Coordinates of C-alpha atoms in Angstrom, one line a residue:
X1 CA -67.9 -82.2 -30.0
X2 CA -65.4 -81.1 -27.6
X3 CA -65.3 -77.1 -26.8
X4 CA -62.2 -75.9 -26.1
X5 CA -62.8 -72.2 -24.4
X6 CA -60.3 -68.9 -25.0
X7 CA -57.8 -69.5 -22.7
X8 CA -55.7 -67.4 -20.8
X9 CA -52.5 -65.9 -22.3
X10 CA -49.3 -66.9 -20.4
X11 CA -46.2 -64.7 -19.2
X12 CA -42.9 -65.7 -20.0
X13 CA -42.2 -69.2 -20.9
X14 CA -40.3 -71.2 -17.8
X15 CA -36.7 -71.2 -18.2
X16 CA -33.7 -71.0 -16.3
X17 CA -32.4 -67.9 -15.7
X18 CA -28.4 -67.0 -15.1
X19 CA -26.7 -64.1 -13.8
X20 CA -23.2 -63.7 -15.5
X21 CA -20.8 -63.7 -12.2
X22 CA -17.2 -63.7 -13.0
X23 CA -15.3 -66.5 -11.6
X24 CA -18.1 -69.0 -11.2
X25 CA -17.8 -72.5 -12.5
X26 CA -18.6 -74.3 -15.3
X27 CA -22.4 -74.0 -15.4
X28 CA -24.2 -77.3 -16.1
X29 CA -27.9 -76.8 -17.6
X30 CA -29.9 -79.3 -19.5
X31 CA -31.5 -76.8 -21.3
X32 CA -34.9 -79.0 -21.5
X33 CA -38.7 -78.3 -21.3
X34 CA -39.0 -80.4 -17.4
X35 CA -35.2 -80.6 -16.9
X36 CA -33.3 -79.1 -14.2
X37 CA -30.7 -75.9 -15.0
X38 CA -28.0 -75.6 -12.3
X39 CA -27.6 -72.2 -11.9
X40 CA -24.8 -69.8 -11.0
X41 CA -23.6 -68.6 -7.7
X42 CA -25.5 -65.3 -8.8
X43 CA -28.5 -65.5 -9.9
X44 CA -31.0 -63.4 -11.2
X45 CA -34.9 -63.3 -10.7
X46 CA -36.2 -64.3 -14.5
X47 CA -36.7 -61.5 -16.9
X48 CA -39.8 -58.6 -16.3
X49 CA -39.6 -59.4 -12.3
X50 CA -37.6 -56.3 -11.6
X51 CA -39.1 -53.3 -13.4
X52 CA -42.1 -52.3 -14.7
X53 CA -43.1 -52.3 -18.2
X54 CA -41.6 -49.0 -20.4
X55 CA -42.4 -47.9 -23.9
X56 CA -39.9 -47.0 -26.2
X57 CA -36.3 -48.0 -27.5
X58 CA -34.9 -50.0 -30.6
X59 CA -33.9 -53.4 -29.6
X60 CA -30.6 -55.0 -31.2
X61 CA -30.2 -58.2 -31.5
X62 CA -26.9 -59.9 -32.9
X63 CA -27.7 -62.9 -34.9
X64 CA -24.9 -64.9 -37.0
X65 CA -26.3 -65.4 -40.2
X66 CA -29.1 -63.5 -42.6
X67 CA -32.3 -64.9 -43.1
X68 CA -33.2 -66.9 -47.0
X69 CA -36.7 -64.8 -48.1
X70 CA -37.1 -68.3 -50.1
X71 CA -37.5 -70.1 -47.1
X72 CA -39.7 -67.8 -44.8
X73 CA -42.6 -70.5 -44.7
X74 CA -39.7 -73.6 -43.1
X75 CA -38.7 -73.4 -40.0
X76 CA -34.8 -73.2 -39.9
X77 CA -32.0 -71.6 -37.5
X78 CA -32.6 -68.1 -38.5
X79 CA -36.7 -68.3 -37.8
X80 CA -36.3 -65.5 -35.2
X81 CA -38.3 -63.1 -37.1
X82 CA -41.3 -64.6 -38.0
X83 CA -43.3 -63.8 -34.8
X84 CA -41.8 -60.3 -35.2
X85 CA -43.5 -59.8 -38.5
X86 CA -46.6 -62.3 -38.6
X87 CA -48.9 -64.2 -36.0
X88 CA -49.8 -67.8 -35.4
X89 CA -53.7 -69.5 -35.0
X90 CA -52.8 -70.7 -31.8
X91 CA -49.5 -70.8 -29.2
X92 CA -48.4 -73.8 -26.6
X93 CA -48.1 -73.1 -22.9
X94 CA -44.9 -75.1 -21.5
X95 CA -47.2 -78.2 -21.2
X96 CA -48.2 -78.5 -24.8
X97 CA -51.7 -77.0 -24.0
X98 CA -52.9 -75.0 -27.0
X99 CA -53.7 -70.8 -26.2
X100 CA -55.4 -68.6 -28.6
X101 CA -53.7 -66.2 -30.9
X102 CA -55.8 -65.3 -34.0
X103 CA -57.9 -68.1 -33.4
X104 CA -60.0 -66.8 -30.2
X105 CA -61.6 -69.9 -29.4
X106 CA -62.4 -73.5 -31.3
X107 CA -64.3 -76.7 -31.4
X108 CA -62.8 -79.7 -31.6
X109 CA -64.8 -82.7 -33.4
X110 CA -65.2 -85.8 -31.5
X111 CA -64.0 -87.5 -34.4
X112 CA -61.1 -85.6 -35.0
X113 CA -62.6 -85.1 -38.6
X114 CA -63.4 -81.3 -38.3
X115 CA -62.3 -78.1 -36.4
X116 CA -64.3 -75.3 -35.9
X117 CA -62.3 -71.6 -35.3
X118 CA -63.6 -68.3 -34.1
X119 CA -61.1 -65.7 -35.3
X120 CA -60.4 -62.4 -34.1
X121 CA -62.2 -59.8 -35.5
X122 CA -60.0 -56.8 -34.8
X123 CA -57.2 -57.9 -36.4
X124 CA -55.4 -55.8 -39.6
X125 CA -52.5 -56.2 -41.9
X126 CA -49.7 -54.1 -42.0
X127 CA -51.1 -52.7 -44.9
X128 CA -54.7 -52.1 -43.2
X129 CA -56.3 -55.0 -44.7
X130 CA -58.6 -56.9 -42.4
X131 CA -58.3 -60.2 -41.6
X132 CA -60.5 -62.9 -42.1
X133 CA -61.2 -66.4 -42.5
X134 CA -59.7 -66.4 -46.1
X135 CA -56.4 -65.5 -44.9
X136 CA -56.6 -69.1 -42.9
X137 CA -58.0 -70.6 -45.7
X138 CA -54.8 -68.8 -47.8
X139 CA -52.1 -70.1 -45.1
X140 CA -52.9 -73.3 -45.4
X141 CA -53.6 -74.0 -49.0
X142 CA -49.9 -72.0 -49.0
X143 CA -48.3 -74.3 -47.0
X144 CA -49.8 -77.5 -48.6
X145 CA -47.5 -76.1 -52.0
X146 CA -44.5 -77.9 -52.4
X147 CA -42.2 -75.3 -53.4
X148 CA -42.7 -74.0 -49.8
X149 CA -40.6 -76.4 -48.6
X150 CA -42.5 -76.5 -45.0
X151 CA -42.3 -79.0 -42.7
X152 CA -45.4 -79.4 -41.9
X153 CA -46.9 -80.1 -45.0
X154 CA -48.1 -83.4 -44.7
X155 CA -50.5 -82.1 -41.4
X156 CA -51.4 -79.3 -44.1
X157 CA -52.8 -81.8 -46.5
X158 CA -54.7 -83.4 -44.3
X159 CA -56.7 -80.5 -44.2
X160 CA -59.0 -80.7 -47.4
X161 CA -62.3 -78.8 -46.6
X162 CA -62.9 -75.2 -46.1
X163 CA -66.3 -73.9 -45.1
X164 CA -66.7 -70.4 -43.6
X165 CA -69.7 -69.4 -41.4
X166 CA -69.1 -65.8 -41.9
X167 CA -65.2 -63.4 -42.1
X168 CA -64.3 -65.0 -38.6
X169 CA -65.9 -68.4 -38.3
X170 CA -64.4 -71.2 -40.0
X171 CA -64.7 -75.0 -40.1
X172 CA -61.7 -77.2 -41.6
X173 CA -62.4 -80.6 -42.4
X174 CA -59.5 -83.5 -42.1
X175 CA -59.2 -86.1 -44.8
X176 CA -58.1 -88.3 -41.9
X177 CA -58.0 -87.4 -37.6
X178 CA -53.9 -86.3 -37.0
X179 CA -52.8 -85.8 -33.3
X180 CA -50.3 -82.7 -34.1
X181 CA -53.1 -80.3 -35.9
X182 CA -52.0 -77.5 -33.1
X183 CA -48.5 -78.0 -33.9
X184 CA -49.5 -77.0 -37.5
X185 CA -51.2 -73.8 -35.8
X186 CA -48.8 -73.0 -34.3
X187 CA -45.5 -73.3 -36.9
X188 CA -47.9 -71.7 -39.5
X189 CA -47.8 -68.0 -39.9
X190 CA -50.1 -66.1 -41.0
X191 CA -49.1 -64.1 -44.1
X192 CA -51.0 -61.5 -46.4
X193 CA -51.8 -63.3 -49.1
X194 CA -51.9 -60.1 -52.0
X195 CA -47.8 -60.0 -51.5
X196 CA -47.0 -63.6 -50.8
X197 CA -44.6 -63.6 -53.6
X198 CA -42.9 -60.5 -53.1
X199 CA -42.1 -62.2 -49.9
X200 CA -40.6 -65.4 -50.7
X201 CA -38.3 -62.9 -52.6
X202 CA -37.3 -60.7 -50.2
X203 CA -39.0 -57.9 -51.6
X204 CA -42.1 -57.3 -49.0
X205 CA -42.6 -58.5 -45.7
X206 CA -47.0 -58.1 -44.7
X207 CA -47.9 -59.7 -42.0
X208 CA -50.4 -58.7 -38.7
X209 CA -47.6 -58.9 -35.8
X210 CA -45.9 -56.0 -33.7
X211 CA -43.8 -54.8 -36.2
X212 CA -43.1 -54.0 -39.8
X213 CA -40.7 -54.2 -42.0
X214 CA -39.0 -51.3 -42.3
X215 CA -35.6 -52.4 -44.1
X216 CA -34.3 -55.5 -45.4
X217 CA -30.7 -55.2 -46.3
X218 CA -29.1 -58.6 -47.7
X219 CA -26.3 -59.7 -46.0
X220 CA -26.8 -57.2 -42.8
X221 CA -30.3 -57.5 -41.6
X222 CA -33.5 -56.3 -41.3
X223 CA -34.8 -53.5 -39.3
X224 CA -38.6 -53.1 -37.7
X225 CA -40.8 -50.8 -36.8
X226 CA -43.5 -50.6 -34.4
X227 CA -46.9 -51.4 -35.8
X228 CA -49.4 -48.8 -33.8
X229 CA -51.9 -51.0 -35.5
X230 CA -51.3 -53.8 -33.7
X231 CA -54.6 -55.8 -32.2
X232 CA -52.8 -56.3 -28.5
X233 CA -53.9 -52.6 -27.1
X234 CA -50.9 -50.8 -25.6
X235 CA -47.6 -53.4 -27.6
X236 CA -45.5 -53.7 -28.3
X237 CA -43.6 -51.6 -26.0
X238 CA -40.4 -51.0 -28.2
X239 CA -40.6 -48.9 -30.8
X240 CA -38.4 -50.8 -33.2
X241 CA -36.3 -53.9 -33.7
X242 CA -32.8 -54.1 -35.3
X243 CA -31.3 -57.7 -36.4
X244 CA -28.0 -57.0 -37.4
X245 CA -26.0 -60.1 -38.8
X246 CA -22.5 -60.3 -36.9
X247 CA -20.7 -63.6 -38.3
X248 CA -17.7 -63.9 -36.3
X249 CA -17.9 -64.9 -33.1
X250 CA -15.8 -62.5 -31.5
X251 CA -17.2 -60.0 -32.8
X252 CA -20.7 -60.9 -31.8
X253 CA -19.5 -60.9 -28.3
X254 CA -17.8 -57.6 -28.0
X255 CA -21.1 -56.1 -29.3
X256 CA -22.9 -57.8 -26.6
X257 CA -20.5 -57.0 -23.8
X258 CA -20.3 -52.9 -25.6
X259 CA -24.1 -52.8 -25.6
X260 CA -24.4 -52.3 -29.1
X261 CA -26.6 -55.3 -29.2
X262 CA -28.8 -56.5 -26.4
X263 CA -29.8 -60.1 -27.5
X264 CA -28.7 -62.4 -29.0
X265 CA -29.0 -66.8 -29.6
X266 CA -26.2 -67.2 -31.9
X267 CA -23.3 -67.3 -29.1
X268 CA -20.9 -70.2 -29.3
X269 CA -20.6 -72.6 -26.0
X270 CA -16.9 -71.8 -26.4
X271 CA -17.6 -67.8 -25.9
X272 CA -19.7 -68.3 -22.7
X273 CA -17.3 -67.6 -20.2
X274 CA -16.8 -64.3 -21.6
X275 CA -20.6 -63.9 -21.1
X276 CA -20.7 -65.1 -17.4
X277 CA -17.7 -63.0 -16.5
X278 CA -19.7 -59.9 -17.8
X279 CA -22.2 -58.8 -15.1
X280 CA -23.9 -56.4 -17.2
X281 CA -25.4 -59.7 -19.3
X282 CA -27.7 -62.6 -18.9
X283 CA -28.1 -66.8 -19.7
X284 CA -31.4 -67.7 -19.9
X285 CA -31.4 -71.6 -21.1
X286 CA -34.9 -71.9 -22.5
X287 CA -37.4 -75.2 -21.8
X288 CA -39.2 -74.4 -24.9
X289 CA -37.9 -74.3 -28.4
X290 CA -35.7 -77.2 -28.0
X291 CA -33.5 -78.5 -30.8
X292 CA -30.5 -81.2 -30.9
X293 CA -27.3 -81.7 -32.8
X294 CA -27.3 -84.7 -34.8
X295 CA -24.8 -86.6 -37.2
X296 CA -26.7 -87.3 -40.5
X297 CA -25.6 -90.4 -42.2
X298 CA -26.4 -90.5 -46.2
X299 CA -27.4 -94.1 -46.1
X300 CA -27.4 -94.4 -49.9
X301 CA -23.1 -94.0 -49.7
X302 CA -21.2 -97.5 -49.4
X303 CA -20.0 -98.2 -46.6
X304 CA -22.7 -96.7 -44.6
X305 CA -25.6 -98.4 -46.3
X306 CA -24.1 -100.7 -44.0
X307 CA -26.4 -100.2 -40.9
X308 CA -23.6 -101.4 -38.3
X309 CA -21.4 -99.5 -39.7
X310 CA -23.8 -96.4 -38.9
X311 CA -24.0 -98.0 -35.3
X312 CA -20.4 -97.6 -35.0
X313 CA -20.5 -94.2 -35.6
X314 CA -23.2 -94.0 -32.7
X315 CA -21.3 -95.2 -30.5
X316 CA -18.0 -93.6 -31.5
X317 CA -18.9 -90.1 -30.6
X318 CA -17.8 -88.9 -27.1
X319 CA -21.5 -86.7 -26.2
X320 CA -20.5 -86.1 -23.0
X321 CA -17.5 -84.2 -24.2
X322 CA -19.3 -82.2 -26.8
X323 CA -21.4 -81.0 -24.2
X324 CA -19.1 -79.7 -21.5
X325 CA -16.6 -78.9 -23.9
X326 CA -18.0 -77.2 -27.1
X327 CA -21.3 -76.5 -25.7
X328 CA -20.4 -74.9 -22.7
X329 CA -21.8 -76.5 -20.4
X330 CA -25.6 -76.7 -22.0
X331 CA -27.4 -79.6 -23.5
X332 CA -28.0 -83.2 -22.3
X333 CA -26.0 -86.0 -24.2
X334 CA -28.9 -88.0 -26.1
X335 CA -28.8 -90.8 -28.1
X336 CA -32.3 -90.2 -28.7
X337 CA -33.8 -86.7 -30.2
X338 CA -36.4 -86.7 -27.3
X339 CA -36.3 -83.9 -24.6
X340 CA -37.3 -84.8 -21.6
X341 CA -40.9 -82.9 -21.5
X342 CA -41.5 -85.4 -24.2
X343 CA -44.2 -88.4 -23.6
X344 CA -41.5 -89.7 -26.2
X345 CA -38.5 -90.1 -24.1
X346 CA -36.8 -92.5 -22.1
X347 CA -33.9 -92.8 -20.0
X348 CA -33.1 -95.5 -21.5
X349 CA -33.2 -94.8 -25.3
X350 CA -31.5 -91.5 -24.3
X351 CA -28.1 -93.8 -22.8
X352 CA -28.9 -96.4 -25.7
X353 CA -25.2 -95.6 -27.3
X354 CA -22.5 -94.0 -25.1
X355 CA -18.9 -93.3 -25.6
X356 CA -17.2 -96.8 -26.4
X357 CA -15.0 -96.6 -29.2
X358 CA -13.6 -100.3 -29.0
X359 CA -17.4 -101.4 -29.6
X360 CA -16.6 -98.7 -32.8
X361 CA -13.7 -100.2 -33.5
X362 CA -15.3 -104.1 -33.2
X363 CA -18.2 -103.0 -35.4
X364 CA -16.3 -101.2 -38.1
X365 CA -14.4 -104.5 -37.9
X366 CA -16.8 -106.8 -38.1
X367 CA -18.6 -105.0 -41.5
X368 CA -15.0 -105.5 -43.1
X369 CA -13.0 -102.2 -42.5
X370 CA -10.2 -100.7 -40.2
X371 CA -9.8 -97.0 -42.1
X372 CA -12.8 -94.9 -43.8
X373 CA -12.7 -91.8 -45.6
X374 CA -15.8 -89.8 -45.5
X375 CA -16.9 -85.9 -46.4
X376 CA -18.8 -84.3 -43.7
X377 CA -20.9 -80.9 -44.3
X378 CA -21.3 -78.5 -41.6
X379 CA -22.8 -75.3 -41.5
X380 CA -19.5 -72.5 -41.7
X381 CA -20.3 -70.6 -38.4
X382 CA -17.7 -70.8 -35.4
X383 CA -20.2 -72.6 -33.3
X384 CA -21.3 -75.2 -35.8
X385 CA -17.7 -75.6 -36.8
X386 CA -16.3 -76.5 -32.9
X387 CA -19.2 -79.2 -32.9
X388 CA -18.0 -80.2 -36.5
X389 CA -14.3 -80.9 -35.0
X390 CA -15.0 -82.5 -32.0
X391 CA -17.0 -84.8 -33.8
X392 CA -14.6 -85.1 -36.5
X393 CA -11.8 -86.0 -33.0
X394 CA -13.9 -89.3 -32.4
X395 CA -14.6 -90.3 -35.7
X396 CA -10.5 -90.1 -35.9
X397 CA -10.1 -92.3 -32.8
X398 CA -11.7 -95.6 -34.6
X399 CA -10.3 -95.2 -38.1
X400 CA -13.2 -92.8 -39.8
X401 CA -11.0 -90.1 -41.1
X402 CA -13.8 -87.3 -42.2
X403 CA -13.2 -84.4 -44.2
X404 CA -15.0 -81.1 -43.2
X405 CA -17.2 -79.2 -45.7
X406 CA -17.9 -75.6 -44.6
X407 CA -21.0 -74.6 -45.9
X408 CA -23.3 -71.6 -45.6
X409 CA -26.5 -71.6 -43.9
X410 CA -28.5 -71.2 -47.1
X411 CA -26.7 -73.9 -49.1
X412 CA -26.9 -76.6 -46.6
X413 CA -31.0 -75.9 -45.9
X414 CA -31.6 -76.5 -49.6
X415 CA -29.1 -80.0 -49.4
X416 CA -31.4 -80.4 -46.4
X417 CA -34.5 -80.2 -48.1
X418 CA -33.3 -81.8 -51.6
X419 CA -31.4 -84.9 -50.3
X420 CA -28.3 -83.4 -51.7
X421 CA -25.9 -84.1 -48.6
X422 CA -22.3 -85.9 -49.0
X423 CA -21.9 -88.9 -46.7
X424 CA -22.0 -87.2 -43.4
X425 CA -23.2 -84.0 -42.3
X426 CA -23.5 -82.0 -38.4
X427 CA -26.7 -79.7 -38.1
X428 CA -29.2 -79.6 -35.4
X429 CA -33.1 -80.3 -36.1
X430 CA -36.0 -79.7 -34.0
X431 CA -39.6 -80.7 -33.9
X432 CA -38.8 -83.4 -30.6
X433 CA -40.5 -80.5 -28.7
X434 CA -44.1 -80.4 -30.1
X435 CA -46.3 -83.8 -30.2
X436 CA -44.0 -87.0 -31.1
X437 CA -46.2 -87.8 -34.0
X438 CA -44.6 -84.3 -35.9
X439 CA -41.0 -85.3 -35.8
X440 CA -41.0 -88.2 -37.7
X441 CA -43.9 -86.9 -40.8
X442 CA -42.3 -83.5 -40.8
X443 CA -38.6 -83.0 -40.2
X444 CA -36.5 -83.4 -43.4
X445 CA -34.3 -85.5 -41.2
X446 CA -36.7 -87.5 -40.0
X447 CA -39.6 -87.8 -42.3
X448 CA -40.8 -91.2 -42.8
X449 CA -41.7 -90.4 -46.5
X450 CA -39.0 -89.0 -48.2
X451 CA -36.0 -87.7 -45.2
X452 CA -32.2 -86.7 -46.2
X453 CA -30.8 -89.7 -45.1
X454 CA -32.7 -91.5 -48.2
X455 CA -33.8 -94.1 -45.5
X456 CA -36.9 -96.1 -46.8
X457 CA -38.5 -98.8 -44.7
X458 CA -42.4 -99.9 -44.6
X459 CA -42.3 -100.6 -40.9
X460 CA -41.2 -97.1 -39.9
X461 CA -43.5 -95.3 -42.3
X462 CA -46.1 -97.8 -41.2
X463 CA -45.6 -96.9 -37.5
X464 CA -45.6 -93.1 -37.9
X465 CA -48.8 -93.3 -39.4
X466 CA -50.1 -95.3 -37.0
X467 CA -48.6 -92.6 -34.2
X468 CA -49.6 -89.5 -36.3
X469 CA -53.2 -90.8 -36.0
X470 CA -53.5 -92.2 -33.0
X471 CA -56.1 -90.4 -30.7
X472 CA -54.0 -88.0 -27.7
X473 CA -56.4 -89.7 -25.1
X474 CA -54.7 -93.2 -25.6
X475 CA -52.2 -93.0 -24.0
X476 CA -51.0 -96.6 -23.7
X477 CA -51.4 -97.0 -27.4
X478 CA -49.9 -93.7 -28.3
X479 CA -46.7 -94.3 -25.3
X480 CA -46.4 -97.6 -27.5
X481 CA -45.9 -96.2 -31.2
X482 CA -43.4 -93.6 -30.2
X483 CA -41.4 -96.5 -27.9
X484 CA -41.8 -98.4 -31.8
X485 CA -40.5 -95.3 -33.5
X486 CA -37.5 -94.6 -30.9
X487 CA -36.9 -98.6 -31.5
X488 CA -36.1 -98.3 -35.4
X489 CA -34.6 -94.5 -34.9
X490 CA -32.1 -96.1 -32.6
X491 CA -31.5 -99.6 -34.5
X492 CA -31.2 -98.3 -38.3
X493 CA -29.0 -95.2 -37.3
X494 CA -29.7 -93.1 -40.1
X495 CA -29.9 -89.9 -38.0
X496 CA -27.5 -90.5 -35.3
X497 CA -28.9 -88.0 -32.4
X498 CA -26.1 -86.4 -30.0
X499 CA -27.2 -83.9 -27.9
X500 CA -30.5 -82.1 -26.9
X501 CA -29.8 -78.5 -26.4
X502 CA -32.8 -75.5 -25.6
X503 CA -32.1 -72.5 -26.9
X504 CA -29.5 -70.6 -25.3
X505 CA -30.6 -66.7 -24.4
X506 CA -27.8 -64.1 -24.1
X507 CA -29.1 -60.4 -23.2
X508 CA -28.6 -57.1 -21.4
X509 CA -29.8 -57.5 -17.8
X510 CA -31.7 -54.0 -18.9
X511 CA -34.0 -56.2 -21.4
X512 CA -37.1 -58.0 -20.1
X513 CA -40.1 -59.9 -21.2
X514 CA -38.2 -61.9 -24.1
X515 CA -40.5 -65.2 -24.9
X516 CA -39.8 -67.6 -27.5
X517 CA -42.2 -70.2 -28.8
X518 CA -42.5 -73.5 -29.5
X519 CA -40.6 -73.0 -33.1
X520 CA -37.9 -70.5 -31.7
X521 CA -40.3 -68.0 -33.2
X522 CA -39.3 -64.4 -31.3
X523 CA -42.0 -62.9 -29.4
X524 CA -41.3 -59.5 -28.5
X525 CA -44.9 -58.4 -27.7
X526 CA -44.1 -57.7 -23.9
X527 CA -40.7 -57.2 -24.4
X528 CA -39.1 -53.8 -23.2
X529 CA -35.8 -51.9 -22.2
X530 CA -34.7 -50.1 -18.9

């Protein structure tokens, strides 16, 4: 048995932080967990460095689009509030080493058959329930239900034996040893289980984080309240939180740069310079909670059943462009979805298709055609939309003339999830962050089962299974599967990866302590105003 001892917690996860100073240049950052950030002519120490903690105030923060109640248990763009309302087992540190949360401490089988968890036993629900090992027991059996649509279900189902040694011991026995069990910890929230359903339809939020629900109002946001309950003596620190949904770009800005909001991760590369040239406001371009922007390719849609026909569309996308000029400066151009904190990635699978649109051209040639029409969905949001056009630019230059699809948020999660996508689509995924294994048996995208793309191949599912169990000490053997899985991401183009991009942090220079985790789940715990 290996004993893994309570470790620990961590401050503020490392990131880049940048000082909006008017007049400065273009600010490069890669935006990447182990990637250097170029920072700003001014720049500021990282948040909480400056002041001492404070209690009090309502934090706003300006998102662009409301939350779907129906899809609280998936991870999605609009996941901000799940560390608000709930907790997690366990949390990452920046190098992927598992901390406690409501699991204080565990044992890890030798075998990888079994895990043993101690659990906290002054924790409550919101509505002054205690918790205890059935609320595990609960999450998990919840997120092994299909109609949750969560990711990381198949590492749920692995999970098929439940034996409790008390309210706050509890062993789970694996059907089979998995290498991403903590990732599952860590994306799975821990929900009260008497109001689950009035949950997944909007109607009650229980949960044993910092705050409650206090409001949800469809289409405008939700507002929080301290929970004086909370197990963490002395947080949160703020005494509320406000997520008001602002849509339009410029309007998310000028609530910013008023101070009507004080946060936000919704602002559009194209709007940064407006941020930097306000000195009253902050970039912080996180390592963790990385995502990428990807072109989805329905491979079930002639022409592009064709795989070099996909192949020309890798290579006749200008990701260099898209970074410095839609993104603003932030993200790394990435054939690959692999940041580079991953053991996944390579240099050399990250440049495996650059900008060459008479390769394009050749290939589109070669497969039989010189002008294709295509439908693209992209989500209808002024950032998603610039990616969707410069996209839609290179596509132009080599004779594939798309057609965009605006789409709300909602909508295209469900086509996500359901396989229900036209030809082409632009959205970002994530998952590349967390252990290599997840990406590929849990990301609609990705997944080697059943992903959007409606790829099928026996080699791929057979390698991802092979990765997905393969032990974390081997490292040879498990460096080797992911170089295998890379291979076939980058050779069948059904998911054809663009750019890697952290999230990107804009806040009042008054606002510290702001952590996200490895799921872009908000953690506000030490969070406070000045």
């Amino acid at each position: 048995m290996t004993e893994l001892y309570p470790l620990t917690p961590s401050g503020p996860s490392r990131r880049s932080t940048l000082r909006a100073a008017g007049g400065g240049a273009l600010l490069l950052g890669l935006g990447l967990a182990g990637c250097r950030s170029a920072v700003s002519e001014t720049s500021s120490a990282p948040q909480g460095a400056s002041a001492a903690p404070r209690r009090g105030g309502v934090l706003n923060i300006a998102v662009n689009a409301d939350f779907t109640p129906a899809l609280l248990f998936a991870q999605s763009g609009q996941s901000l509030q799940q560390r608000l309302i709930y907790n997690t087992l366990t949390r990452y540190d920046d190098r992927l080493h598992p901390k406690p949360e409501l699991a204080s401490s565990w044992v890890y089988a030798t075998d990888g058959r079994s895990i043993t968890l101690r659990l906290r036993d002054d924790v409550t629900f919101h509505n002054g329930r205690a918790f205890t090992a059935d609320d595990v027991i609960f999450a998990v059996k919840n997120l092994q239900n299909p109609v949750r649509a969560a990711q990381l279900r198949s590492t749920a189902a692995t999970i098929t034996g439940f034996e409790k040694r008390g309210d706050h011991e509890l062993v789970l026995r694996l059907a089979h040893p998995v290498n991403n069990l903590f990732d599952l910890f860590e994306f799975m929230i821990i929900a009260d289980s008497e109001s689950v359903e009035d949950a997944v339809a909007g109607k009650k939020f229980i949960g044993t984080g910092p705050f409650k629900l206090k409001k949800w109002s469809p289409g405008a946001g939700l507002s929080l309240t301290r929970n004086d309950a909370y197990w963490q003596p002395g947080r949160p620190y703020l005494d509320g939180v406000e997520l008001r949904v602002i849509a339009q770009a410029d309007a998310l800005i000028s609530s910013l740069r008023s101070g009507q909001s004080q946060l936000s991760f919704d602002v559009p590369g194209k709007s940064l310079g407006a941020v930097r040239a306000d000195h009253g406001l902050t970039i912080d371009d996180y390592d963790t909670g990385a995502g990428a922007i990807y072109l989805g390719v329905n491979t079930t849609v002639a022409p592009l059943t064709d795989r070099t026909v996909r192949q020309a569309l890798a290579w006749a996308v200008d990701r260099d462009r898209l970074v410095a000029q839609t993104l603003g400066g932030y993200g790394l151009a990435s054939a690959a979805p692999w940041p580079k904190s991953s053991p996944a990635y390579s240099e050399a699978n990250r440049t495996h298709y650059t900008h060459d649109p008479a390769k394009a051209r050749e290939l589109l040639k070669s497969a039989g055609h010189t002008r294709l029409d295509l439908p693209m969905l992209h989500i209808a949001l002024p950032g998603e939309t610039a990616i969707a056009e410069s996209i839609q630019y290179d596509l132009k230059q080599v004779g594939v003339h798309v057609t965009l699809q605006p789409t709300d948020g909602a909508t295209a999660q469900k086509k996500l999830i359901s396989q229900g996508m036209p030809a082409l689509w632009s959205l970002g995924h994530g998952f590349a962050q967390v252990q290599p294994s997840t990406l590929a048996v849990s990301a609609y995208p990705f997944n080697e089962a059943k992903n959007t793309s409606e790829y099928r191949s026996a080699a791929y599912t057979k390698v991802v299974r092979e990765a997905w169990t393969e032990p974390e000490t081997d490292t040879a053997a498990a460096n080797a599967l992911h170089r295998k899985i890379s291979s076939i991401l980058l050779d069948e183009a059904f998911l054809i990866d663009l750019v890697v991009r952290g999230q990107l942090q804009v806040s009042a220079t008054r606002l510290h302590g702001v952590t996200l985790n490895k799921f872009s789940y908000l953690n506000l715990d030490n969070a406070y105003l000045v």
